[in-house]
Coordinates of C-alpha atoms in Angstrom, one line a residue:
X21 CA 37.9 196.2 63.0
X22 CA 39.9 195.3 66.0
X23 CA 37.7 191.6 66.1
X24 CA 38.1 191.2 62.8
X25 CA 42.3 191.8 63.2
X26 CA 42.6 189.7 66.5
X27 CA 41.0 186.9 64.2
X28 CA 43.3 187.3 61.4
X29 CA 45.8 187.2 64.2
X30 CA 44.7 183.9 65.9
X31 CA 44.8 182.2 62.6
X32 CA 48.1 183.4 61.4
X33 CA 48.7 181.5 64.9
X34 CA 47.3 178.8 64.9
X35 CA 48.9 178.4 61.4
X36 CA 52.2 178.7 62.9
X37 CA 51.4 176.1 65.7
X38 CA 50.2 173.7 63.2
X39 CA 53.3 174.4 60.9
X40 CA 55.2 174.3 64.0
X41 CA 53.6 170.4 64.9
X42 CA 53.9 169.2 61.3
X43 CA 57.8 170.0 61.6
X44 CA 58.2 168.6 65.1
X45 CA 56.3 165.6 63.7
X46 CA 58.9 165.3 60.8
X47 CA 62.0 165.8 62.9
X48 CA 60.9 162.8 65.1
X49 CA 60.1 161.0 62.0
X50 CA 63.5 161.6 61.1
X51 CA 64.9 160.8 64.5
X52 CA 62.7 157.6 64.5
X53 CA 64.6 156.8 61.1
X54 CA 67.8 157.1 62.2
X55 CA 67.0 154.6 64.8
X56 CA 65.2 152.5 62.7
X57 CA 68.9 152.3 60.0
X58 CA 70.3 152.0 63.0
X59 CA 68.2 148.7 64.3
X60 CA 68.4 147.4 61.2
X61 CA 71.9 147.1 60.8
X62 CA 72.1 145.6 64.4
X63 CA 69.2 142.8 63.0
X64 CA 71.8 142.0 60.1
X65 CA 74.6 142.0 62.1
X66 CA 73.1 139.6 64.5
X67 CA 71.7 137.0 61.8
X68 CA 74.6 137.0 60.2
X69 CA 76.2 135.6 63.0
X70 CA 74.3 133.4 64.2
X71 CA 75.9 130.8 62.0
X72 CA 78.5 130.6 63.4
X73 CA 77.6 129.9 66.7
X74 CA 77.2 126.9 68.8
X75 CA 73.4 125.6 70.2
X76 CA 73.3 128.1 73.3
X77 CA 74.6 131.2 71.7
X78 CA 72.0 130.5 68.9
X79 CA 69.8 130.7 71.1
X80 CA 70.6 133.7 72.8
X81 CA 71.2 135.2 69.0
X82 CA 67.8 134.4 67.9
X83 CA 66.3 135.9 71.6
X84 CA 68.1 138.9 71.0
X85 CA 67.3 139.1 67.2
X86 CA 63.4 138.5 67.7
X87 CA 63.4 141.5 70.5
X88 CA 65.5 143.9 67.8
X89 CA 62.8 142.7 65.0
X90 CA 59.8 143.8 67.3
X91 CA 61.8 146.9 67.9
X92 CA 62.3 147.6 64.4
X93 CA 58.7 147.0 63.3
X94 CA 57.5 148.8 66.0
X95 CA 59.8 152.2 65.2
X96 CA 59.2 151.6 61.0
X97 CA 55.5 152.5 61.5
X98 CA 56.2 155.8 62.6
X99 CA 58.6 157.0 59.5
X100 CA 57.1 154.9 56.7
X101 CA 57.0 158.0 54.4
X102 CA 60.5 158.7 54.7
X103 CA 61.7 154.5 54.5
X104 CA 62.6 153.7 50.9
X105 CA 61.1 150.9 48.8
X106 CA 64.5 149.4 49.3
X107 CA 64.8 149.7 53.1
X108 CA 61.2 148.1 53.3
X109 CA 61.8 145.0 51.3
X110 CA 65.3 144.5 53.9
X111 CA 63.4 144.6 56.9
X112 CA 60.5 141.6 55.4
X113 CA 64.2 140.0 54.3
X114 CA 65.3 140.2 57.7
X115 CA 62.0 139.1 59.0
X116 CA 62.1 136.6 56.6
X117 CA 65.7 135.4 57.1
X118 CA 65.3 135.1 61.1
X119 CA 61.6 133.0 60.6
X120 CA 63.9 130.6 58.8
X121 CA 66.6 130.5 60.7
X122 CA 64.1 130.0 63.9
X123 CA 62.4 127.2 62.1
X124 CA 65.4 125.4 61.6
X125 CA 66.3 125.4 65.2
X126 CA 63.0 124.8 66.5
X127 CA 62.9 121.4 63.8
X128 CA 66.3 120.7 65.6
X129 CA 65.4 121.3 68.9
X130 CA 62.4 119.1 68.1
X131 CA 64.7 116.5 67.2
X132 CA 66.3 115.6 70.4
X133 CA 65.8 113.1 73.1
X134 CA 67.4 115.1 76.1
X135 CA 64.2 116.5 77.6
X136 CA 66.8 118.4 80.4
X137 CA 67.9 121.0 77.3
X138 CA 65.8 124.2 77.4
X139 CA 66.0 124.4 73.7
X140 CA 62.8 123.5 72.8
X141 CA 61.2 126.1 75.5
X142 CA 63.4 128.9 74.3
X143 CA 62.3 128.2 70.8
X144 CA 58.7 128.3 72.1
X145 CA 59.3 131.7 73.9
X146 CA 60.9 133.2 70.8
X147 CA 57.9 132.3 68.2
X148 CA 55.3 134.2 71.4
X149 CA 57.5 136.8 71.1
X150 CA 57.1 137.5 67.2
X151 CA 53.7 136.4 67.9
X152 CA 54.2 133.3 65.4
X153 CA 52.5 130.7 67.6
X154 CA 50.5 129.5 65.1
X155 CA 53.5 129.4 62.6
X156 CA 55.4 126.6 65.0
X157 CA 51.8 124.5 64.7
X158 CA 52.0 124.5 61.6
X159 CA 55.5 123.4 61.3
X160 CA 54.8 121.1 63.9
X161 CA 51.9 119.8 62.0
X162 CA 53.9 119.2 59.1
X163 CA 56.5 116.8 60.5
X164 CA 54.0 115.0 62.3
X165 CA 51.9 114.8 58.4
X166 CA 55.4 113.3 57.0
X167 CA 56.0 111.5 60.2
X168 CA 52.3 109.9 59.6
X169 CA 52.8 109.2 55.9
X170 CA 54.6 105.3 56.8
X171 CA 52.3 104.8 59.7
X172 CA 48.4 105.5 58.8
X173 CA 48.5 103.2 55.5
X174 CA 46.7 100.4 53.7
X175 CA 50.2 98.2 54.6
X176 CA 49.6 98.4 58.3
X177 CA 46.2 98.4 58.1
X178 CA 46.7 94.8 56.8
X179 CA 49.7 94.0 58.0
X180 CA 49.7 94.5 61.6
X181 CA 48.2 91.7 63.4
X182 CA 45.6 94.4 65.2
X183 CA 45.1 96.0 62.0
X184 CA 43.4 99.3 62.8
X185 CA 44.6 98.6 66.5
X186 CA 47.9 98.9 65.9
X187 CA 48.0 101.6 63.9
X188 CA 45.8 103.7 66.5
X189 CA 48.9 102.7 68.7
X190 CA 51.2 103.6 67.2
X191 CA 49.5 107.1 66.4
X192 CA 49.6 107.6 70.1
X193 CA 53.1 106.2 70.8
X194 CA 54.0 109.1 68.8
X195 CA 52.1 111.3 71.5
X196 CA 54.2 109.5 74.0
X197 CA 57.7 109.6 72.6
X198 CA 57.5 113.2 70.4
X199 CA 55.5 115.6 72.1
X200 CA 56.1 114.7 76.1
X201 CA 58.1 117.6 75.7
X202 CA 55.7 120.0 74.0
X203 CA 53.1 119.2 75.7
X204 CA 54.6 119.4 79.2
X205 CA 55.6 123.1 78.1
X206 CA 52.4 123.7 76.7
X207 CA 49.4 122.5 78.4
X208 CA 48.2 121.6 81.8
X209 CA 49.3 123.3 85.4
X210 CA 52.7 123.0 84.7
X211 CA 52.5 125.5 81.5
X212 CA 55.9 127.0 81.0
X213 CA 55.1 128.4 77.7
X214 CA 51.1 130.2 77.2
X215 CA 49.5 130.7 73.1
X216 CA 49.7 127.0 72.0
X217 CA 47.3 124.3 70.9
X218 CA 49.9 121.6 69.5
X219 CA 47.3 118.7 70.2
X220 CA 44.6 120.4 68.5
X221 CA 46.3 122.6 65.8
X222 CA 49.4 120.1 64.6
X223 CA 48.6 116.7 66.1
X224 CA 44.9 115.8 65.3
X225 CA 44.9 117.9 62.2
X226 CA 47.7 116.1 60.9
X227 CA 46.2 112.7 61.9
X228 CA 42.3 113.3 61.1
X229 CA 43.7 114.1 57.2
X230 CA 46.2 111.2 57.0
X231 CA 43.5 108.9 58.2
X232 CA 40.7 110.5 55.3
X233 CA 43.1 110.3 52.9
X234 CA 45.3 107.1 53.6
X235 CA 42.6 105.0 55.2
X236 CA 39.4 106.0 53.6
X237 CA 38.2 102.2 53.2
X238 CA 38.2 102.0 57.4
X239 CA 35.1 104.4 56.6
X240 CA 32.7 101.9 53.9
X241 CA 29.9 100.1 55.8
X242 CA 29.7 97.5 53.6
X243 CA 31.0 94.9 55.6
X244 CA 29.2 95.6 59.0
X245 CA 31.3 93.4 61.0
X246 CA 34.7 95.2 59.9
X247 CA 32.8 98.3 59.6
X248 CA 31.8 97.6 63.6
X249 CA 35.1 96.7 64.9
X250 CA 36.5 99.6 63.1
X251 CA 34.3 102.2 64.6
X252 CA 34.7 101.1 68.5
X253 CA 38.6 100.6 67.5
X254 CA 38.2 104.5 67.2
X255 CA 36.2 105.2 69.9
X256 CA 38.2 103.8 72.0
X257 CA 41.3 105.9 70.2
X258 CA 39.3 109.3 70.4
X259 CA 38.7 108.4 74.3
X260 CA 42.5 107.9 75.1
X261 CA 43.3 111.2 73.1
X262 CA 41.2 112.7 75.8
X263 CA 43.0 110.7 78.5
X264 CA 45.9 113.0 77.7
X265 CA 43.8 115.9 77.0
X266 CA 42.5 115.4 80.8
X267 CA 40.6 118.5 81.1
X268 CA 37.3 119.0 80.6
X269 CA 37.0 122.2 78.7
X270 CA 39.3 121.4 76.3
X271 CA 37.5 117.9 75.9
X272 CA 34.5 120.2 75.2
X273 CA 36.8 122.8 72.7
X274 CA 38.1 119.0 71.1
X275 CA 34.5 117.6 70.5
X276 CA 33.7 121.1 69.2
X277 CA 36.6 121.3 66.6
X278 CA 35.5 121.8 63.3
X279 CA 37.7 118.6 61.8
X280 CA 36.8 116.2 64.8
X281 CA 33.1 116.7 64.0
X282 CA 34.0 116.1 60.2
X283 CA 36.0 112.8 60.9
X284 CA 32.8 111.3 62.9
X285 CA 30.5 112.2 60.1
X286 CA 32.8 109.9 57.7
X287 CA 31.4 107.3 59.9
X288 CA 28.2 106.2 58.1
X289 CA 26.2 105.1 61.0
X290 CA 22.7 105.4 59.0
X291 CA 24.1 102.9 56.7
X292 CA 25.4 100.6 58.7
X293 CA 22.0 100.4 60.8
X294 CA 20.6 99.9 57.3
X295 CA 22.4 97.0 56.6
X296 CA 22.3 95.5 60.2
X297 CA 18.8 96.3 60.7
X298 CA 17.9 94.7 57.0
X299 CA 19.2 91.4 58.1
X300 CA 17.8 91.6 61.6
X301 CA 14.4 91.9 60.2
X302 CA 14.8 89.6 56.8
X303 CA 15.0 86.6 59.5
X304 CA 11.9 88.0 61.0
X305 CA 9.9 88.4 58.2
X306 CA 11.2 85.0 56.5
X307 CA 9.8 83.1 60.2
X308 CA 6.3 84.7 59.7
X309 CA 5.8 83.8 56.2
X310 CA 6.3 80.1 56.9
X311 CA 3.2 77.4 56.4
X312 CA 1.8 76.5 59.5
X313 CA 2.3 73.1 59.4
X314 CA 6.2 74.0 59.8
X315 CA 5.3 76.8 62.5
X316 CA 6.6 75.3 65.5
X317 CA 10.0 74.8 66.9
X318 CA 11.1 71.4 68.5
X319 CA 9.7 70.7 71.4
X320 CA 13.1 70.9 73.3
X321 CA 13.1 74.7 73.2
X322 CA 11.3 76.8 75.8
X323 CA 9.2 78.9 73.4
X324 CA 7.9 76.6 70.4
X325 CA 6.5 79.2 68.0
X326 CA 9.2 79.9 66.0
X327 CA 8.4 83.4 64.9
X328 CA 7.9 84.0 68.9
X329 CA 11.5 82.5 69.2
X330 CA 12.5 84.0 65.9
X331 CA 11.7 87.9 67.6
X332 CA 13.4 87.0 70.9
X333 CA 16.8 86.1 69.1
X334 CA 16.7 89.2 66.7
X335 CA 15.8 91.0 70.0
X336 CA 18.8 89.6 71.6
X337 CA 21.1 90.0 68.7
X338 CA 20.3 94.2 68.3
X339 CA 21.2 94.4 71.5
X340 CA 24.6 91.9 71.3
X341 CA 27.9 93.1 71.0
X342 CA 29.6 93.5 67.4
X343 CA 26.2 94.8 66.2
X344 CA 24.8 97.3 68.9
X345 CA 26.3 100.9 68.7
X346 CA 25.5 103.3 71.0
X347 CA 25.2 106.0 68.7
X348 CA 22.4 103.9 67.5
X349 CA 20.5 103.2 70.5
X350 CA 17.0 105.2 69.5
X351 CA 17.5 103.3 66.4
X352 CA 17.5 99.8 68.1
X353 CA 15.1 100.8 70.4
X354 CA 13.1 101.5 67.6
X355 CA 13.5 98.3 65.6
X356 CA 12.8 96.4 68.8
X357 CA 9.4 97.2 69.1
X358 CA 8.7 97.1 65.3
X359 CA 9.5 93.6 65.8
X360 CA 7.3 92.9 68.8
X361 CA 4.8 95.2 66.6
X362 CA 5.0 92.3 63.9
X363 CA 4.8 89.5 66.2
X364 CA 1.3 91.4 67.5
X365 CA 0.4 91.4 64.1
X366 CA 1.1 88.0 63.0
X367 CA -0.5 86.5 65.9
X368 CA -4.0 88.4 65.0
X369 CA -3.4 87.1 61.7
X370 CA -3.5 83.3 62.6
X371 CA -6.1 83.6 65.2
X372 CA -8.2 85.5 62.6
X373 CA -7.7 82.8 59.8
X374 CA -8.2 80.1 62.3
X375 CA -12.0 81.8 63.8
X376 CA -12.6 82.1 59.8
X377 CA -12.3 77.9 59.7
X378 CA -9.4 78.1 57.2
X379 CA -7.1 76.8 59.8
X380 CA -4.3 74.8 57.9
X381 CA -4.9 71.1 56.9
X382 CA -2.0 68.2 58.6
X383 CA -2.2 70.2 61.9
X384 CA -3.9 69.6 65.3
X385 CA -5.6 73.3 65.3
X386 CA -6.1 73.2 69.1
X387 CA -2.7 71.6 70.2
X388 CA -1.8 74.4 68.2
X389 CA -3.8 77.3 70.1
X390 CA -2.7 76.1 73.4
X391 CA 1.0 75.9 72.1
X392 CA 0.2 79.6 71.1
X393 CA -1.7 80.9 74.0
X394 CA 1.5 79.1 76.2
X395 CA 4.2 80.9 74.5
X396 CA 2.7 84.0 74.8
X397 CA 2.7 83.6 78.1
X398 CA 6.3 83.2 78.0
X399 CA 6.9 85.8 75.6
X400 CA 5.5 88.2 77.9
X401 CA 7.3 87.4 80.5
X402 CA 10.3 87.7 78.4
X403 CA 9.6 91.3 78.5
X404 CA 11.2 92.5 81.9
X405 CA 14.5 90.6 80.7
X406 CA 14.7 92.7 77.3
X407 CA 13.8 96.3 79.9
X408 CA 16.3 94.9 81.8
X409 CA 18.8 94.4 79.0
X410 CA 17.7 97.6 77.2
X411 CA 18.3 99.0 80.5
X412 CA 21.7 98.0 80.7
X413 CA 22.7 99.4 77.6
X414 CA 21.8 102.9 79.5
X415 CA 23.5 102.5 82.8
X416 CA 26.7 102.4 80.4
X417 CA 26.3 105.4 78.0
X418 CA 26.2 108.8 80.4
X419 CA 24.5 110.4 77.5
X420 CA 22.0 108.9 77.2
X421 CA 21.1 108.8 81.7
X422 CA 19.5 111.8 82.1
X423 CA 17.1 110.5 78.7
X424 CA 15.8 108.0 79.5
X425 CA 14.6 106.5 82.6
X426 CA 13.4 102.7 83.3
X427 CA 9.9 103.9 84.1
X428 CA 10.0 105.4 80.7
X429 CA 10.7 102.2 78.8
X430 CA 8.7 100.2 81.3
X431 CA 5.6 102.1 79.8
X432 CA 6.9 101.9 76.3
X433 CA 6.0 98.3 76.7
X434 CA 2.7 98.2 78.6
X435 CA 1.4 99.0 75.0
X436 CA 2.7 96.0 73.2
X437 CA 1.9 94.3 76.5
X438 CA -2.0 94.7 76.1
X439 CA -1.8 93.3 72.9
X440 CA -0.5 90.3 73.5
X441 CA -2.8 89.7 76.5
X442 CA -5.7 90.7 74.3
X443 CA -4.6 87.6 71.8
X444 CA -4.1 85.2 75.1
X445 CA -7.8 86.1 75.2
X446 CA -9.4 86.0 71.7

């Protein structure tokens, strides 16, 4: 009996003590609200008369206003039950109001040549502070979209005597003469101001969708050579980008971005080799399926066979500038031995037809063979000089280094090598 009332006891207790909490818990609630009408009225105070101020006491308005919003939010969570429908749509007013109000001075801060005034990095400061970083991007991104909209254009594209050249530079005169300032305040060792990405986020956002949308024909590979000059006009964009960049994580972050990857798969690389490597081989195949009687060159050049001189010049002219990529180098690499590969074949061909005695009629068949058997000779010495210029082609693309080495492509053409040796023979 006396266990049973010392329980009753404890719970009437521990009753109280909760009852007790819950009230203590509603008088700071109501405490909490007071401060929160309080902060409020302060907030509307404050944006009301920020209006009427001059540049620096907006500034220290907006400061102030920012910390009492943060204030207020903070204090609101704790008496939500006891803030009316009506107090709660004020505060996102307020909020509201003082976004717009910071927007407008950021854009005018923005605006301004004097790189001395501290505007700009107290506008900064203000949008960390509501934790709106991402909001200032995307206003940033938006000017520099409208700012974009007379620059990246069919017009200029035409018009300027670089085309695409000149519209690349004046994209990153932009860089130069509107965002020193943001940039010096937002990136690099000098970082006054830490949570922003305007390159990334507002800058090549706003310039990789201009340049889909306003110069989508800079993308067709129908016209190779356009379609090359284009492409390394780009490059050679992308590569001063990361000039300024000049880090290399964030040159990593940048070639990891979601809408840089997108942009270079615009570039329709597989087409263009298509087109390039269709003409390349056209002239090849056109050479080998000429009589015999027309087979040789004049006897000026150093090689006479034509389709021997035929696969050095379309060997030469992969490799050449305003065709080779080096995006496409496993692709040229490839092509080049397909065409050795049909030189192989077309010589086993004619030495075949000629041991079968159906050797062409209005030729001398053995000043013929010992033409052939000369130039491949020389053809096979040719070989080191297209290594070497392959080769080349390596020594200036860091990717592609540590890939291949020379002894590598040296034995890639001990094969084709044999083969013509074995002809010499036969």
């Amino acid at each position: 009996g006396v266990r049973s009332s010392l329980q009753d006891c404890m719970s009437e207790i521990n009753e109280c003590l909760n009852e007790k909490r819950r009230f203590r818990q509603i008088l700071k609630s109501l405490e909490t609200l007071e401060v929160v009408r309080k902060s409020l009225e302060r907030l509307k105070k404050l944006l009301s008369s920020i209006e009427q101020s001059d540049n620096k006491g907006r500034a220290i308005l907006l400061e102030r206003s920012a910390l009492e919003l943060i204030q207020l939010q903070f204090n609101a969570k704790y008496c939500q039950h006891f803030l009316d429908e009506d107090e709660k749509s004020l505060i996102d007013e307020q909020e509201k109001l003082l976004l717009e109000i910071l927007n407008e001075y950021f854009l005018t801060t923005l605006a301004k040549k004097d790189s001395s005034d501290d505007s700009l990095e107290r506008s900064l400061r203000i949008y960390y502070t509501l934790d709106q970083c991402r909001l200032a991007e995307k206003i940033f991104r938006n000017e520099t979209f409208n700012y974009m909209e007379s620059i990246i254009c069919d017009r200029n594209l035409h018009n300027y005597p670089d085309g695409l050249t000149g519209v690349y530079n004046e994209i990153l005169n932009f860089v130069s003469l509107k965002m020193k300032s943001l940039l010096s305040l937002t990136r690099g060792k000098s970082m006054k101001v830490k949570g922003y990405n305007f390159l990334f986020n507002s800058f090549w956002s706003a310039i990789e969708e201009r340049l889909e949308t306003n110069l989508s024909s800079i993308f067709a590979p129908a016209i190779p050579e356009d379609f090359y000059h284009r492409y390394k006009c780009t490059l050679e964009f992308l590569k001063r980008i990361e000039m300024i960049i000049d880090d290399a994580e964030l040159i990593q972050q940048f070639h990891q971005n979601e809408q840089y990857i997108r942009f270079h798969k615009r570039w329709n690389l597989p087409v263009y080799y298509l087109i390039r490597s269709q003409e390349i081989a056209m002239n090849l195949e056109r050479t080998c399926e000429v009589n015999y009687d027309s087979v040789l060159a004049p006897v000026t050049n150093q090689i006479q066979v034509k389709v021997f001189l035929e696969i050095i010049n379309c060997i030469a002219k992969c490799w050449s500038d305003g065709i080779y990529l080096d995006q496409l180098f496993q692709n040229f690499l490839k092509i080049t031995f397909k065409m050795v590969a049909r030189g192989i074949r077309w010589t086993n061909d004619v030495i075949k037809m000629i041991t079968a005695n159906n050797e062409p009629q209005n030729i001398d068949i053995y000043a013929f063979l010992t033409v052939l058997h000369h130039d491949i000779g020389i053809l096979i010495l040719k070989f080191p000089q297209i290594e070497q210029l392959i080769t080349q082609k390596i020594a200036e693309n860091a990717r592609l280094k540590d890939k291949i080495t020379k002894s590598t492509l040296t034995k890639c053409f001990e094969s084709p090598r044999a083969s013509f040796e074995k002809c010499k023979k036969d």
